[in-house]
Coordinates of N, CA and C in Angstrom, one line a residue:
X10 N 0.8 -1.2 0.0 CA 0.0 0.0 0.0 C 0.9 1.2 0.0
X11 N 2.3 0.9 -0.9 CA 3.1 2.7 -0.6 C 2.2 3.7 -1.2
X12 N 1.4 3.4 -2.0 CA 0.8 4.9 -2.8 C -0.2 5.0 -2.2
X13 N -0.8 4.4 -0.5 CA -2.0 4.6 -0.1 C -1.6 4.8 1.9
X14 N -1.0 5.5 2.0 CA -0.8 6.0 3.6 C -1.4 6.3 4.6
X15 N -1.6 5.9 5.7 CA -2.3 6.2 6.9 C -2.1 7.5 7.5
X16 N -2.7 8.8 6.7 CA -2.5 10.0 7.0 C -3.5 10.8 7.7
X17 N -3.0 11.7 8.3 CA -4.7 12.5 9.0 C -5.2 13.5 7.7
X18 N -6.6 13.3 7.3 CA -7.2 14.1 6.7 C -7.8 15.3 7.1
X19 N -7.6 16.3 7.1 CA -8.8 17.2 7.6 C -9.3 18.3 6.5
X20 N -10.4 18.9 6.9 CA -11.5 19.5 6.7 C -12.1 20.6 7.6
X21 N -13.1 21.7 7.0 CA -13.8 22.3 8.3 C -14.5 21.6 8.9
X22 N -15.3 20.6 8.3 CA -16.4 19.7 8.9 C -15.7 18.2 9.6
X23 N -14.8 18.0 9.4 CA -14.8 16.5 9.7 C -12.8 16.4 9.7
X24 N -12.8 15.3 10.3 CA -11.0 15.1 10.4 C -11.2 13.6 10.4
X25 N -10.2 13.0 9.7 CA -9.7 11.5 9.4 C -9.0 11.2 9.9
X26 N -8.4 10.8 11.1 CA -7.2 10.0 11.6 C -6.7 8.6 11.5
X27 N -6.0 8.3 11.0 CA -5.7 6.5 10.9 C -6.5 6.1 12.7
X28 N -6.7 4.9 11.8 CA -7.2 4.1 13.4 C -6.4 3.8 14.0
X29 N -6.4 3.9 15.2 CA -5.7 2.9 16.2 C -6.4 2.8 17.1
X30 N -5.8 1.6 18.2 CA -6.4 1.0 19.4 C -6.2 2.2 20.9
X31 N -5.8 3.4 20.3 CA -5.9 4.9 21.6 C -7.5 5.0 21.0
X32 N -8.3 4.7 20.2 CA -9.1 4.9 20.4 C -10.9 4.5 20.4
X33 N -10.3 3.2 20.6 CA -11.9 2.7 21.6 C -12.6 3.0 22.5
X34 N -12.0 3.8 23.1 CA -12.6 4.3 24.4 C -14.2 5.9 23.4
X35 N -13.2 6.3 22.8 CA -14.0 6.9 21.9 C -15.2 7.0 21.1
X36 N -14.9 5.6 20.2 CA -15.2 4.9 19.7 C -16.7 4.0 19.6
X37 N -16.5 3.5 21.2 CA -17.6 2.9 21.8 C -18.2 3.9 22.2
X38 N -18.3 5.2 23.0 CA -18.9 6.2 23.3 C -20.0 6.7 21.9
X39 N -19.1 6.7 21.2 CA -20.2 7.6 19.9 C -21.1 6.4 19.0
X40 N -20.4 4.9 19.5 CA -21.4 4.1 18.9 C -22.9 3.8 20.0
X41 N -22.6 4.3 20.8 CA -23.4 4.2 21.7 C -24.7 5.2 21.7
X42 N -24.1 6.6 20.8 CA -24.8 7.6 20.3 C -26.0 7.1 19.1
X43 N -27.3 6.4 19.8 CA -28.2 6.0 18.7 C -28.1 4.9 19.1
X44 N -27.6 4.3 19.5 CA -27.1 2.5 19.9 C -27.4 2.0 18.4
X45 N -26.4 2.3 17.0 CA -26.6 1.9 16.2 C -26.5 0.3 15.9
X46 N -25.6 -0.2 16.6 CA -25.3 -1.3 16.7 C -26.7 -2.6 16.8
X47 N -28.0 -1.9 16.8 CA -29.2 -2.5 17.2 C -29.7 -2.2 15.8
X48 N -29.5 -1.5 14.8 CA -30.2 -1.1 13.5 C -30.0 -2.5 12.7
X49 N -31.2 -3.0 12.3 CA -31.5 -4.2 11.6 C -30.9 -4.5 10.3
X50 N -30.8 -2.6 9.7 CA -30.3 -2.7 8.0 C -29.0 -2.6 7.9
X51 N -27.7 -2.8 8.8 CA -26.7 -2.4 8.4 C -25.9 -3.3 9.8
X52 N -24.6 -3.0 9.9 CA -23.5 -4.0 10.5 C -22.7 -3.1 11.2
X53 N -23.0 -2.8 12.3 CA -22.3 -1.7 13.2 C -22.1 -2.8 14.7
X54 N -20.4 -2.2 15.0 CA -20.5 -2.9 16.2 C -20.9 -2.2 17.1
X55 N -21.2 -3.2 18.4 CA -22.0 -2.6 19.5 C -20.5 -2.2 20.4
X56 N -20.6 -1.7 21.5 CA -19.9 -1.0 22.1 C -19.0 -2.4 22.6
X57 N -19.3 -3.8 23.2 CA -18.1 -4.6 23.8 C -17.7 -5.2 22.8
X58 N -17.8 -4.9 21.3 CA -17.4 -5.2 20.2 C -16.4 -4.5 19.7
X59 N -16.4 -3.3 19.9 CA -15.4 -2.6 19.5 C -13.7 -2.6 19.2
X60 N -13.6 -3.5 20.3 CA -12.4 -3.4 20.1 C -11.6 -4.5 19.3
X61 N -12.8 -5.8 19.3 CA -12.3 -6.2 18.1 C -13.0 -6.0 16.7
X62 N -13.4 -4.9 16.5 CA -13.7 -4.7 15.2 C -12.5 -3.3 14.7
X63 N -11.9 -2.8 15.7 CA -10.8 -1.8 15.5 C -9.5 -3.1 15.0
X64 N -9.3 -4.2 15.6 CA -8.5 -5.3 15.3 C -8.4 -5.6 14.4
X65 N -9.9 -6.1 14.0 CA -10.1 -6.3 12.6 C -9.9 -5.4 11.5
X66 N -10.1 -4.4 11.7 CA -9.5 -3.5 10.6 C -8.0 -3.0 10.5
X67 N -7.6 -2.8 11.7 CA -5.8 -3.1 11.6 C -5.6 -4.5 11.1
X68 N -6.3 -5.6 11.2 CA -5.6 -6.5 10.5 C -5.6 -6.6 9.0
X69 N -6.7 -5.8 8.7 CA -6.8 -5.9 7.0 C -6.1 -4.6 6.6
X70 N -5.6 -3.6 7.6 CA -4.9 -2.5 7.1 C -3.1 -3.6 7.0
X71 N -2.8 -3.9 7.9 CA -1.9 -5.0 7.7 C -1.5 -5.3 6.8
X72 N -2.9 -6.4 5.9 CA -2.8 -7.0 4.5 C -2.7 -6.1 3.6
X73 N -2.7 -4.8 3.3 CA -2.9 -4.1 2.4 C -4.1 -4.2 1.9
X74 N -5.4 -5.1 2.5 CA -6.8 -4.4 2.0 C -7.7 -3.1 2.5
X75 N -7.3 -2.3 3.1 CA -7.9 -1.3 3.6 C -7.1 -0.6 4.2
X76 N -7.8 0.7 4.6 CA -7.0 1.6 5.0 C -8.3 2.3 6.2
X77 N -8.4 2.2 7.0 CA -9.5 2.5 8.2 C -9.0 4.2 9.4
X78 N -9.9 4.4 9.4 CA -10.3 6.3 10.0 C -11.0 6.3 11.3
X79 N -10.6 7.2 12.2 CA -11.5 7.5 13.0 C -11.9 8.9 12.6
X80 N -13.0 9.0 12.9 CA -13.7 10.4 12.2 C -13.9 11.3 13.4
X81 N -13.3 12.6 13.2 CA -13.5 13.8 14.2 C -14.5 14.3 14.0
X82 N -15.4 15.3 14.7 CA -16.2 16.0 14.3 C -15.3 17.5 14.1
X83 N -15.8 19.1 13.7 CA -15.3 20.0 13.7 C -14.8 20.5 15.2
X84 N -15.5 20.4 16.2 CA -14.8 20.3 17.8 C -13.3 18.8 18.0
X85 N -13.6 18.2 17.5 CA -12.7 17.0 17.6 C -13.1 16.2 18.2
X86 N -14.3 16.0 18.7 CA -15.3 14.8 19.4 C -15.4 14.0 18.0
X87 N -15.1 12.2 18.7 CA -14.9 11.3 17.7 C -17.0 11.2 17.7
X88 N -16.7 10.8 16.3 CA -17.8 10.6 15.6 C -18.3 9.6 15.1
X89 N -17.0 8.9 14.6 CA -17.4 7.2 13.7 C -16.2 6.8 13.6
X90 N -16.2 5.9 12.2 CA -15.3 5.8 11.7 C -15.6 5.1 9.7
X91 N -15.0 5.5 9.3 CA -14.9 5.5 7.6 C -13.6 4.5 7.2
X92 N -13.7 3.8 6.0 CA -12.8 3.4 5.6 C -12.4 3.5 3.8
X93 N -11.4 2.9 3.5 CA -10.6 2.5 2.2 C -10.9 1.5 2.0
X94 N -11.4 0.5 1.4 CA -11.3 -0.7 1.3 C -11.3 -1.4 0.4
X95 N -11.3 -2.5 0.0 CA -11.3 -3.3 -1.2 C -9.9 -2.6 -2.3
X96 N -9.0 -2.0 -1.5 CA -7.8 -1.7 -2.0 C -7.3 -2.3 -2.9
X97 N -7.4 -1.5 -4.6 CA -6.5 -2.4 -5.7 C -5.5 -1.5 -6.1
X98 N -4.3 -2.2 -5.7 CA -3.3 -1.4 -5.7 C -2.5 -1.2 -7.1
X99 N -2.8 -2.6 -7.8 CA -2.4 -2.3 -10.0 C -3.4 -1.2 -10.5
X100 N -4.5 -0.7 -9.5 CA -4.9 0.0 -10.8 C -5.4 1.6 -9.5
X101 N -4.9 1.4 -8.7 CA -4.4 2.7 -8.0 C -6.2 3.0 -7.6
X102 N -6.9 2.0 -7.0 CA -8.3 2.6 -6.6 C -8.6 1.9 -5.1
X103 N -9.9 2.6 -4.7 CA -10.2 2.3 -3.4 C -11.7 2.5 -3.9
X104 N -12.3 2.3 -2.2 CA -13.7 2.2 -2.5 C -13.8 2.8 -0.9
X105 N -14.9 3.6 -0.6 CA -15.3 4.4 0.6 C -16.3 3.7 1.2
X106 N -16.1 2.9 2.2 CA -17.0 2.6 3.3 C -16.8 2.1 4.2
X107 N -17.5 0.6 4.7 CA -17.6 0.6 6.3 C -17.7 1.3 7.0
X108 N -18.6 2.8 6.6 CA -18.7 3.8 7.6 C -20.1 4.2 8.7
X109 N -19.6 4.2 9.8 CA -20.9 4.7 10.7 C -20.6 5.6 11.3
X110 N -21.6 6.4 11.8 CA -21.3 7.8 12.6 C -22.4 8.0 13.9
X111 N -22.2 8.5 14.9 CA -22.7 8.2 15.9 C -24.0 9.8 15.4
X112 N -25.1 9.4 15.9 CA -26.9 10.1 15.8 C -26.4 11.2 15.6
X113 N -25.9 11.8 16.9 CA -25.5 13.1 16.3 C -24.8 14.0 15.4
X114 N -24.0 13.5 14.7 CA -23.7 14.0 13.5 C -24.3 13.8 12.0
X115 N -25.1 12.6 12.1 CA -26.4 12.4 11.0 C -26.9 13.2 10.2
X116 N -26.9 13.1 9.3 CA -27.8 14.4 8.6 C -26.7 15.8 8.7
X117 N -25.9 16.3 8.5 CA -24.7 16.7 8.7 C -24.1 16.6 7.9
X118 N -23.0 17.8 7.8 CA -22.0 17.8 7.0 C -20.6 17.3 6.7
X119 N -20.6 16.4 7.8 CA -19.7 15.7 8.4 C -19.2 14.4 7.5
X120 N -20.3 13.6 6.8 CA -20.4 12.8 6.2 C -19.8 13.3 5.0
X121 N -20.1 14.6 4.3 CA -20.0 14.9 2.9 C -18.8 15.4 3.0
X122 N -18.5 16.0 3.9 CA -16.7 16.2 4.0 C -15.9 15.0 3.8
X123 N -15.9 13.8 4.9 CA -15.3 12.9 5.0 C -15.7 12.3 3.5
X124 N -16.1 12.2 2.3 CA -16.5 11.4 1.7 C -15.4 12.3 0.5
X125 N -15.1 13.8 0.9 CA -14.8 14.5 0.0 C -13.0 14.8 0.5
X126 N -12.4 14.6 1.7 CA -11.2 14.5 1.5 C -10.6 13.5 0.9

């Protein structure tokens, strides 16, 4: 993944940070915002999940298939998190997802930033 780096992104609306394990504590807090992790239509972990689903995504940032974010809001309160994924590195593309964001930032600008750095 040399042409694809674990950099901080930022924005007025929104800041990208590579993930790491400083922040679950975070993490679990803002999934907890909505308790999305209960929503029928989609795949969010619940809060004693978290920390191995931060695992899991350091392990596939490892493989070179992804590249995973924790998402700030414009105060710097964590929000979600977003990713890179399905990483093809011969033809220099990614794909944006795995992302959830805790109720409060919903409907927000936060989303169209991060979508746009």
């Amino acid at each position: 993944m040399s042409w694809l780096s674990p950099i901080t992104l930022e924005g007025p609306h929104a800041r990208l940070e590579p993930l790491s394990r400083d922040h679950v504590a975070d993490l679990t807090d803002a999934v907890r915002d909505g308790e999305l992790w209960k929503l029928w239509y989609t795949s969010i972990p619940s809060p004693e999940a978290m920390q191995s689903e931060i695992e899991r995504r350091l392990g596939l940032q490892a493989a070179g298939s992804m590249l995973p974010f924790t998402v700030k809001d414009a105060d710097g309160k964590v929000a979600g998190m977003t990713t890179y994924m399905n990483v093809d590195a011969a033809n220099r593309r990614v794909e944006i997802g795995s992302t959830w964001y805790a109720k409060r930032v919903q409907r927000t600008a936060l989303n169209t930033q991060c979508k746009l750095l």
